[in-house]
XYZ file of N, CA and C in Angstrom:
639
model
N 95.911 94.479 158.096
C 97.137 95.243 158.174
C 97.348 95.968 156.850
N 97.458 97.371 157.054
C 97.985 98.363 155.863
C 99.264 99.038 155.871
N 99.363 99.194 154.764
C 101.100 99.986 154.524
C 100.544 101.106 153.610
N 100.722 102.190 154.316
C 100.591 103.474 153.013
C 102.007 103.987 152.802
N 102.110 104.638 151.621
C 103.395 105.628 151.938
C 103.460 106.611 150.678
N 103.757 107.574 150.747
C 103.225 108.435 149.086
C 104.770 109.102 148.633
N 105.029 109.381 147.498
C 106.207 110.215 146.819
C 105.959 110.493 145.249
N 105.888 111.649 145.670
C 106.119 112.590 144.389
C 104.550 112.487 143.289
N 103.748 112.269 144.575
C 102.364 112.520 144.126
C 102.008 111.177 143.411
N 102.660 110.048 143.888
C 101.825 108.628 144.123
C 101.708 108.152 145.643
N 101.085 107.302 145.668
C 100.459 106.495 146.909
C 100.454 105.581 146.521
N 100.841 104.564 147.797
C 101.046 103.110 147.352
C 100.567 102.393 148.584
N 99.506 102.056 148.223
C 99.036 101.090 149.740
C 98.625 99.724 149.245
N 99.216 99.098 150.635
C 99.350 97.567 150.715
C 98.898 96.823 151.392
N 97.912 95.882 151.779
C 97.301 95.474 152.209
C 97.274 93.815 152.639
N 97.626 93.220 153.160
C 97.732 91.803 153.657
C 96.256 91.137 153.724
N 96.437 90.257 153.157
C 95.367 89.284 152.208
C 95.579 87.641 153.151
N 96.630 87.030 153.079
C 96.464 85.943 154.566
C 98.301 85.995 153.999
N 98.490 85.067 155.000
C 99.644 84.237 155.438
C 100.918 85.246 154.825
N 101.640 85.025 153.471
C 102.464 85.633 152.950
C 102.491 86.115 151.752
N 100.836 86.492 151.488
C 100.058 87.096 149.997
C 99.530 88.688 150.776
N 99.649 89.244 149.602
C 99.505 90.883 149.802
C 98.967 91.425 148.794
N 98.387 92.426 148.660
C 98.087 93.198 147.375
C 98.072 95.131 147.717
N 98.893 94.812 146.592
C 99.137 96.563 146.660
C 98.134 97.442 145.084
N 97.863 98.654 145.731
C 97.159 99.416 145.060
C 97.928 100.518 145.009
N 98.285 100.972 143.197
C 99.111 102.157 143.584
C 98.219 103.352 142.318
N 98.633 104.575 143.346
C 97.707 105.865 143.130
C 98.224 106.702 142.356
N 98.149 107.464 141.231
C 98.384 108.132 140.887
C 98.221 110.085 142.337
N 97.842 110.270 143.028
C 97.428 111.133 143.485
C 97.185 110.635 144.760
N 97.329 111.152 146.183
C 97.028 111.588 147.191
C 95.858 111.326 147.900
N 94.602 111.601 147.169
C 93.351 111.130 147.750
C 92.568 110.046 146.924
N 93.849 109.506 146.411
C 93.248 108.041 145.564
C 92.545 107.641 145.047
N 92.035 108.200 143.738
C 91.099 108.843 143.140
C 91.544 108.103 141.887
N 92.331 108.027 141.732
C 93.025 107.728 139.874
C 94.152 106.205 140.165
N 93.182 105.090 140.255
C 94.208 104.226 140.475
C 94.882 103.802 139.216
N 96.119 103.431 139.588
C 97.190 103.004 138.416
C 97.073 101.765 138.160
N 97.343 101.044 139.168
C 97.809 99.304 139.290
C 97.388 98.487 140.536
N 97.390 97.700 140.347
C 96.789 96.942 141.253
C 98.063 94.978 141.301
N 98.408 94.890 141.899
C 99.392 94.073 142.209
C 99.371 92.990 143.121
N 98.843 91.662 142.524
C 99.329 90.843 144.037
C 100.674 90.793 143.903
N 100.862 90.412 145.635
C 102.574 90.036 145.646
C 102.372 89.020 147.232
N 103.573 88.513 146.833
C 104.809 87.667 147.925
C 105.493 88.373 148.721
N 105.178 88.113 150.323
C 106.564 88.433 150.764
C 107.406 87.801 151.322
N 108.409 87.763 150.696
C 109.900 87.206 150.927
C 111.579 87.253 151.433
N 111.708 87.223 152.559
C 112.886 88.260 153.169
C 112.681 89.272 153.316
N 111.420 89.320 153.974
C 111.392 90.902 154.109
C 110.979 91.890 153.008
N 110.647 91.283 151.803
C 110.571 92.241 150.747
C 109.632 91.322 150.017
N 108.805 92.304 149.113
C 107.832 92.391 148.123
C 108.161 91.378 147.098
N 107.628 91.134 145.887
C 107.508 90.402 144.932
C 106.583 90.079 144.368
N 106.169 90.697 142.868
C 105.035 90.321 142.037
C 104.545 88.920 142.452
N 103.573 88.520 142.334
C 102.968 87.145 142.424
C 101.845 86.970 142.635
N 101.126 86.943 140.981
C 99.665 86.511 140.862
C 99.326 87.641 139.823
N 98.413 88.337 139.809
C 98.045 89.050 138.821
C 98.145 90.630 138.780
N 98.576 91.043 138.150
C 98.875 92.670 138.041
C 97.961 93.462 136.638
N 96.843 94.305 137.197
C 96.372 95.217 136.258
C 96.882 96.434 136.448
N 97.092 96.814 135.122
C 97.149 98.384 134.748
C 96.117 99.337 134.033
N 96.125 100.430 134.353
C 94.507 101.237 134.138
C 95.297 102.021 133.380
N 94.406 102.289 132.358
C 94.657 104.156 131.329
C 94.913 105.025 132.265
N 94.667 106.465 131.904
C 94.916 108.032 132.587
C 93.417 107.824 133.312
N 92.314 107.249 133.197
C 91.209 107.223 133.367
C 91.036 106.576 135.272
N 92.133 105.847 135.059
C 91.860 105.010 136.491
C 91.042 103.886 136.552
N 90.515 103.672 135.504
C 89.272 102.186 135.155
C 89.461 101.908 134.448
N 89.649 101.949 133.014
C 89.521 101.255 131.726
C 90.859 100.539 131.829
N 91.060 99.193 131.722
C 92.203 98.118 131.691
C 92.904 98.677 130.066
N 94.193 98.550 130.829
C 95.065 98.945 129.705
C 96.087 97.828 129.766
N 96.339 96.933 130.870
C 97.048 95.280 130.588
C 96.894 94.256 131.583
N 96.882 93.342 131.338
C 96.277 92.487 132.633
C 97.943 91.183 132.559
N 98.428 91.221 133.486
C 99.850 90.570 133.441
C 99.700 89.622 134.530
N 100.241 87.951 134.223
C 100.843 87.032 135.247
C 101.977 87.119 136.127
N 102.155 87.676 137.401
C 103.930 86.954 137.790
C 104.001 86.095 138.841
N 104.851 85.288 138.956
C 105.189 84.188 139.919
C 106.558 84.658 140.429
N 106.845 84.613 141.469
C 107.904 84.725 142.652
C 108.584 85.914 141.829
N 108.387 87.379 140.972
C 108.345 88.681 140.832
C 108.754 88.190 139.266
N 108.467 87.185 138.676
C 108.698 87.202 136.943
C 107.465 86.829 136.488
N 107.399 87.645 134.985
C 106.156 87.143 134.154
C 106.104 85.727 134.027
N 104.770 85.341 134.133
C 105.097 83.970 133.632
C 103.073 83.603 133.404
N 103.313 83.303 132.418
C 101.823 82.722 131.972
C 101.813 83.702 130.502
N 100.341 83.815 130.513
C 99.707 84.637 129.368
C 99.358 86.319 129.826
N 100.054 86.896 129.417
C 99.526 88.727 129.075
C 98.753 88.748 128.115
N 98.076 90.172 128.381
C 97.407 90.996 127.377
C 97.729 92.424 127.614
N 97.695 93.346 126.366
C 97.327 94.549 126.050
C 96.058 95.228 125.464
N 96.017 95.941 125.890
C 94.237 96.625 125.563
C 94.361 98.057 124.525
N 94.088 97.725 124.016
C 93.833 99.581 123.128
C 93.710 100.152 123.806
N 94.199 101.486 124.069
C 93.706 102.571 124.916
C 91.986 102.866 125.015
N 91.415 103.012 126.410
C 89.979 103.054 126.266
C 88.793 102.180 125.934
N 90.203 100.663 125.800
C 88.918 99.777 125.465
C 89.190 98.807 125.533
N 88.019 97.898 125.258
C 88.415 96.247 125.781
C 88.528 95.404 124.929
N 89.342 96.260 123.840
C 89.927 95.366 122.845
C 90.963 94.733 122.927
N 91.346 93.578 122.538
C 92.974 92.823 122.814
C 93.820 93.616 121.771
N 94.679 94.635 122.222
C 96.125 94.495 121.366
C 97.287 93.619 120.544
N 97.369 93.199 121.793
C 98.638 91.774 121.750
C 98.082 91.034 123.008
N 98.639 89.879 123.024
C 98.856 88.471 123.575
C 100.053 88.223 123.777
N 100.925 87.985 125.211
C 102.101 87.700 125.237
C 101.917 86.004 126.122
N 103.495 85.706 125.783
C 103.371 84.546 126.920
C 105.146 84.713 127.994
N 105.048 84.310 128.404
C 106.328 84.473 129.396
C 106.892 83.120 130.122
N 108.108 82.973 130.575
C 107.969 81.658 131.436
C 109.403 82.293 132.226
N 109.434 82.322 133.864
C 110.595 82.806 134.188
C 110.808 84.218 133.609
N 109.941 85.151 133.258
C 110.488 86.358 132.822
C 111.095 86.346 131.027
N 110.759 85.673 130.787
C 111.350 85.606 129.545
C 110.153 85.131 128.396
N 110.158 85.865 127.162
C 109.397 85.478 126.078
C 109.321 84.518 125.063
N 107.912 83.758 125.246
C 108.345 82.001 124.838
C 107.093 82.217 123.736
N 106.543 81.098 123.249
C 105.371 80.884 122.352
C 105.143 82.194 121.393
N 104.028 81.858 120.999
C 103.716 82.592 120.103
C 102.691 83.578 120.596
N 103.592 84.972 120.182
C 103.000 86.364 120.751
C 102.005 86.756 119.620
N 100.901 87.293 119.875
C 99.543 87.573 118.400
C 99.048 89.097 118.929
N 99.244 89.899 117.589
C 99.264 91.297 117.269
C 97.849 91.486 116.728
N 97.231 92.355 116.869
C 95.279 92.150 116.514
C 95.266 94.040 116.047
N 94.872 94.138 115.029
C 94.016 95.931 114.893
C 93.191 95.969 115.475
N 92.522 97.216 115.569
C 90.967 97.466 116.090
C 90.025 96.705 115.936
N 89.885 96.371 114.801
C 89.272 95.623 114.536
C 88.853 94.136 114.691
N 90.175 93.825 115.361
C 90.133 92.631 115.851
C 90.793 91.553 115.157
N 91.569 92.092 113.758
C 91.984 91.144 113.046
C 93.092 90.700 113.635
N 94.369 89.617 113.586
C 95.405 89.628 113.418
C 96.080 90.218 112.217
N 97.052 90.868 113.081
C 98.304 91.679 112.385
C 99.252 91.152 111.697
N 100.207 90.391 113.516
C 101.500 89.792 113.169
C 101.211 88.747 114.245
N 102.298 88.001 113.916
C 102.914 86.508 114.565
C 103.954 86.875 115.328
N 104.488 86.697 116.333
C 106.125 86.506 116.920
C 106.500 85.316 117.679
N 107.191 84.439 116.919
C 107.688 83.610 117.804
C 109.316 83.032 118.360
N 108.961 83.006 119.816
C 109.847 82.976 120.658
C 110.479 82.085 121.455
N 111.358 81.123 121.365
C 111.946 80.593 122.515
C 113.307 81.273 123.129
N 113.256 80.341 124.287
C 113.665 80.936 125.385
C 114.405 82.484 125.125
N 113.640 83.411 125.071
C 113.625 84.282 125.467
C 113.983 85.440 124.370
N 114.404 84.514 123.265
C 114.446 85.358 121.614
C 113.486 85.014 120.567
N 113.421 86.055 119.950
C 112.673 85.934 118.774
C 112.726 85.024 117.444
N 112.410 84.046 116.619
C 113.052 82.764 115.916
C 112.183 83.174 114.846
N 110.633 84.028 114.785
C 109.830 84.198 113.834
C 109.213 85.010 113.887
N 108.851 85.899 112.726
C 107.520 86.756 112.360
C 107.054 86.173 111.229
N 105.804 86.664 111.414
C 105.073 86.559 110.334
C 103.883 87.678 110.529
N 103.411 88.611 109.533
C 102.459 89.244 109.188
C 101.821 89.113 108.511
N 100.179 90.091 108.414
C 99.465 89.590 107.579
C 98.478 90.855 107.806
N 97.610 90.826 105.817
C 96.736 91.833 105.993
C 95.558 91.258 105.246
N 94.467 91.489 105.857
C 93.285 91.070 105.499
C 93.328 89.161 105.811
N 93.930 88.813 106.534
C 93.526 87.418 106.979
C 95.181 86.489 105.706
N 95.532 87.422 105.503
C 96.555 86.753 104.402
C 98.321 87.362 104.748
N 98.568 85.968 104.709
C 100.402 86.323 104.549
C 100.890 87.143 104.308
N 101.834 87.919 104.828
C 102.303 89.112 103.801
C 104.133 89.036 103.848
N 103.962 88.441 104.851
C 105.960 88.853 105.062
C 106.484 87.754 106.200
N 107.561 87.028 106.416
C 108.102 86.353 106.951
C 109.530 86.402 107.211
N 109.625 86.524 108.622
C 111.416 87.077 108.727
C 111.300 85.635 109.914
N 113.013 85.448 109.866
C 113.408 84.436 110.723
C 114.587 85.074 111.279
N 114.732 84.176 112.730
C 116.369 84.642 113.094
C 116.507 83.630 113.928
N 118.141 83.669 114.277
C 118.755 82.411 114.798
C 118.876 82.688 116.109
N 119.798 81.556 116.735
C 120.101 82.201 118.471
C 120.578 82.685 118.777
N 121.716 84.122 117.953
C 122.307 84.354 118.063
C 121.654 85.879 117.875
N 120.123 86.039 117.484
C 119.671 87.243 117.342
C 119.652 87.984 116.002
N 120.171 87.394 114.717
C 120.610 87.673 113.915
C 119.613 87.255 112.897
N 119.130 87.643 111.614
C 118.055 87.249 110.429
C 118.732 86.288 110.170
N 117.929 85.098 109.946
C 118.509 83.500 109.262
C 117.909 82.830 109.149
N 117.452 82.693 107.539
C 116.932 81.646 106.923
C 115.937 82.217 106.074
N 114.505 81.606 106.015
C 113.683 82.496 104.993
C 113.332 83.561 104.894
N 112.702 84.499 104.181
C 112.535 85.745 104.211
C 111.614 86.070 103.030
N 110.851 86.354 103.023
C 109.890 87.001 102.010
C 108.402 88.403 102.543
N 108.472 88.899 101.629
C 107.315 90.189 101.595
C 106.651 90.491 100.316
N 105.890 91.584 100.795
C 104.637 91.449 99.717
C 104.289 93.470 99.574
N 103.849 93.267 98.383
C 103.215 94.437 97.796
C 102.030 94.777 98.554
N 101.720 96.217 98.425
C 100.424 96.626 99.333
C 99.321 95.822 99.316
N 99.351 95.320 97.403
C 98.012 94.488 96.582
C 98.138 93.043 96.995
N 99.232 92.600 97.756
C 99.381 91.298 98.261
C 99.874 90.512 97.574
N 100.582 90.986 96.124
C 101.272 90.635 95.658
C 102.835 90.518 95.803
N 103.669 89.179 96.043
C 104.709 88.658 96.106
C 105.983 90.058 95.878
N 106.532 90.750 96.856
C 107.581 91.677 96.537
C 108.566 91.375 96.456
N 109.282 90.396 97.573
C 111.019 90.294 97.331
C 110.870 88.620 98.296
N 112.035 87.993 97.891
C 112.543 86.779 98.457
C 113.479 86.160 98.984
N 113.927 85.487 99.618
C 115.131 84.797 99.827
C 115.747 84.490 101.056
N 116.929 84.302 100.995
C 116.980 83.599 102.435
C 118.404 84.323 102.928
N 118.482 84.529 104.335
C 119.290 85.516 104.693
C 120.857 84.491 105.780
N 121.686 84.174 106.186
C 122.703 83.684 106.800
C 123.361 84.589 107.688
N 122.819 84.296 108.977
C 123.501 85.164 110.404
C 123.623 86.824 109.755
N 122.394 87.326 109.483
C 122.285 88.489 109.184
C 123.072 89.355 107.568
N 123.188 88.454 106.776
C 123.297 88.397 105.662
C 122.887 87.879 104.395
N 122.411 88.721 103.248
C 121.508 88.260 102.349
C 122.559 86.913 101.521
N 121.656 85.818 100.945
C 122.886 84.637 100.881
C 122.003 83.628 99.836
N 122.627 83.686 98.577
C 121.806 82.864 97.521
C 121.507 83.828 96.710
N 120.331 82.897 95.968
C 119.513 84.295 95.050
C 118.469 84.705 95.593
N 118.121 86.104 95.404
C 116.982 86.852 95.700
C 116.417 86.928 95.224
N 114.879 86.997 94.961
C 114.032 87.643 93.749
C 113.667 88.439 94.126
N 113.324 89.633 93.130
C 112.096 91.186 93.618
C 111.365 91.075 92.400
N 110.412 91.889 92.864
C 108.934 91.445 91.866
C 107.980 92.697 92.284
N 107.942 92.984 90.512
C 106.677 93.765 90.415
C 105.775 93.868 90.980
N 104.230 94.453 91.396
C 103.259 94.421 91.804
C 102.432 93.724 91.228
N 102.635 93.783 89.572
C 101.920 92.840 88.989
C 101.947 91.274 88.826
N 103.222 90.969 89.431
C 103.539 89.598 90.056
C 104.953 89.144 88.899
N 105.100 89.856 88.249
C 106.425 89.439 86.518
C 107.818 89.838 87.299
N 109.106 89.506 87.230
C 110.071 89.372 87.943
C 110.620 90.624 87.884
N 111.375 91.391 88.599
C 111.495 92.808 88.401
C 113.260 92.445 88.553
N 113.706 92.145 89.599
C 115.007 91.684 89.481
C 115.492 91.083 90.365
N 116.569 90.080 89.685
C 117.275 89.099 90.951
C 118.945 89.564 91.502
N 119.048 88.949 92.461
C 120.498 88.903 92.743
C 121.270 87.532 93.750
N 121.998 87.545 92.917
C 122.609 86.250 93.959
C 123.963 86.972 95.075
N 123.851 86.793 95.868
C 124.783 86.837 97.098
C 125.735 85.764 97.553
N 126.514 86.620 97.454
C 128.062 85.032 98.493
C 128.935 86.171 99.183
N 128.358 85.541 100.619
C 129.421 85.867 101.628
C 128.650 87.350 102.368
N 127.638 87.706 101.981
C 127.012 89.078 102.191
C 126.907 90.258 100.776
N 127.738 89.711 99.860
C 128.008 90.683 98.623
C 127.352 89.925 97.731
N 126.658 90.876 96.357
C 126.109 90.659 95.282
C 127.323 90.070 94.344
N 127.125 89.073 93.718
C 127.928 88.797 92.554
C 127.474 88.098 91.018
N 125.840 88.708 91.535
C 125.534 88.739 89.664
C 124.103 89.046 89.915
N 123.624 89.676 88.918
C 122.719 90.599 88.622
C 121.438 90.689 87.514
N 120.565 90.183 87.449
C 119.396 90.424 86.682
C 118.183 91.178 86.853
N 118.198 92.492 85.536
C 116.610 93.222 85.704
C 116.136 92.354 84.308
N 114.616 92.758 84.694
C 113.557 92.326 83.519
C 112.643 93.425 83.303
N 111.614 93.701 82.536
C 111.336 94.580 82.259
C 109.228 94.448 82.419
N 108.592 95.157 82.890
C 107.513 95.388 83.968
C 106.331 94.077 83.274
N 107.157 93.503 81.863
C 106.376 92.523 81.354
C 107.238 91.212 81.676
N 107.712 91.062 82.395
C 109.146 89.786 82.801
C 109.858 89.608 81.726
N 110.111 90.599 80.829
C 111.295 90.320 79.690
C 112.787 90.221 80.402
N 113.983 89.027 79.807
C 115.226 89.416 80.611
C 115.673 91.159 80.309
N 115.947 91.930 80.685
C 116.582 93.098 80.170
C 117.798 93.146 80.211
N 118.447 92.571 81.098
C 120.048 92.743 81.141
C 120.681 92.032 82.316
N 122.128 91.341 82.264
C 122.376 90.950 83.373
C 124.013 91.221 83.130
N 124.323 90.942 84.394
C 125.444 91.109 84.709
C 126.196 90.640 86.083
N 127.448 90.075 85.755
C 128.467 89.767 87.329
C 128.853 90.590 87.393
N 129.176 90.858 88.957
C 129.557 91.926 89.714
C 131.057 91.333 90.230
């Protein structure tokens, strides 16, 4: 049993696989030539629903551009993304119920890892990046969506740039910033979201001057 039906120069045909599993193929074009996606699904009341595996193709119609899990029409398992044109991994997602859990991994061309993201139920709690196989920057946030807690980054040379720790989206404590050459460039302490005292040093970590605000 097939279902065709076309609009606005896609085609979408569907095909019954056994019992209440289906898979749809959808077309960029008319004589179906340039496929887009490819979709198992559920049917349920009468109606459709992701369930099982869904690829997506480049402009090309072949080369995999993401290969996705869903169960009863939500993500749920492990994704991938592909570089355009190739069968390189982009990213790595995970899902549970439609929502973004574990730890998501960011890759260059090359294949390195990028970044870190991690997620429960369904927000973001961590990054972390990295270049050449090394740390570079670390942001946190709470459940509320907001930066909270550690925080640090780094110079192009991978040297230590700025520090500190942030409270429901506000900088909170002391900060450090830092030269490239790694000698203290300047601090600040925070209360309440506002600066209230102040130290530069000079490109050899001399104190140079300080001051409350």
């Amino acid at each position: 049993v097939e279902q065709k039906r076309a609009w606005q120069g896609f085609t979408e045909n569907i095909k019954h696989i056994r019992g209440d599993l289906y898979k749809r193929v959808l077309y960029q074009d008319a004589d179906e030539t340039i496929k887009l996606s490819t979709t198992e699904l559920i049917k349920k009341d009468n109606t459709y629903q992701p369930h099982g595996q869904q690829i997506t193709f480049c402009d090309d119609g072949k080369t995999i551009k993401s290969v996705q899990q869903f169960r009863y029409g939500f993500r749920e398992g492990h994704c991938e993304n592909y570089f355009k044109g190739s069968k390189k991994i982009m990213c790595r997602e995970q899902y549970t119920r439609g929502l973004p859990v574990g730890v998501w991994e960011y890759y260059n061309w090359d294949g390195d890892i990028v970044a870190n993201e991690f997620y429960k139920n369904g927000k973001i709690t961590k990054k972390i990046t990295y270049k050449d196989g090394i740390e570079t920057s670390e942001s946190n946030w709470n459940a509320l969506g907001n930066m909270h807690g550690k925080y640090r980054d780094s110079h192009n040379n991978g040297e230590l740039r700025a520090r500190g720790n942030l409270k429901n989206g506000d900088m909170d404590g002391k900060w450090s910033f830092y030269y490239d050459n790694g000698n203290p460039n300047y601090n600040v302490v925070f209360k309440d979201g506002s600066p209230i005292h102040l130290e530069f040093f000079t490109i050899d970590g001399k104190l140079l001057w300080e001051k409350k605000l």
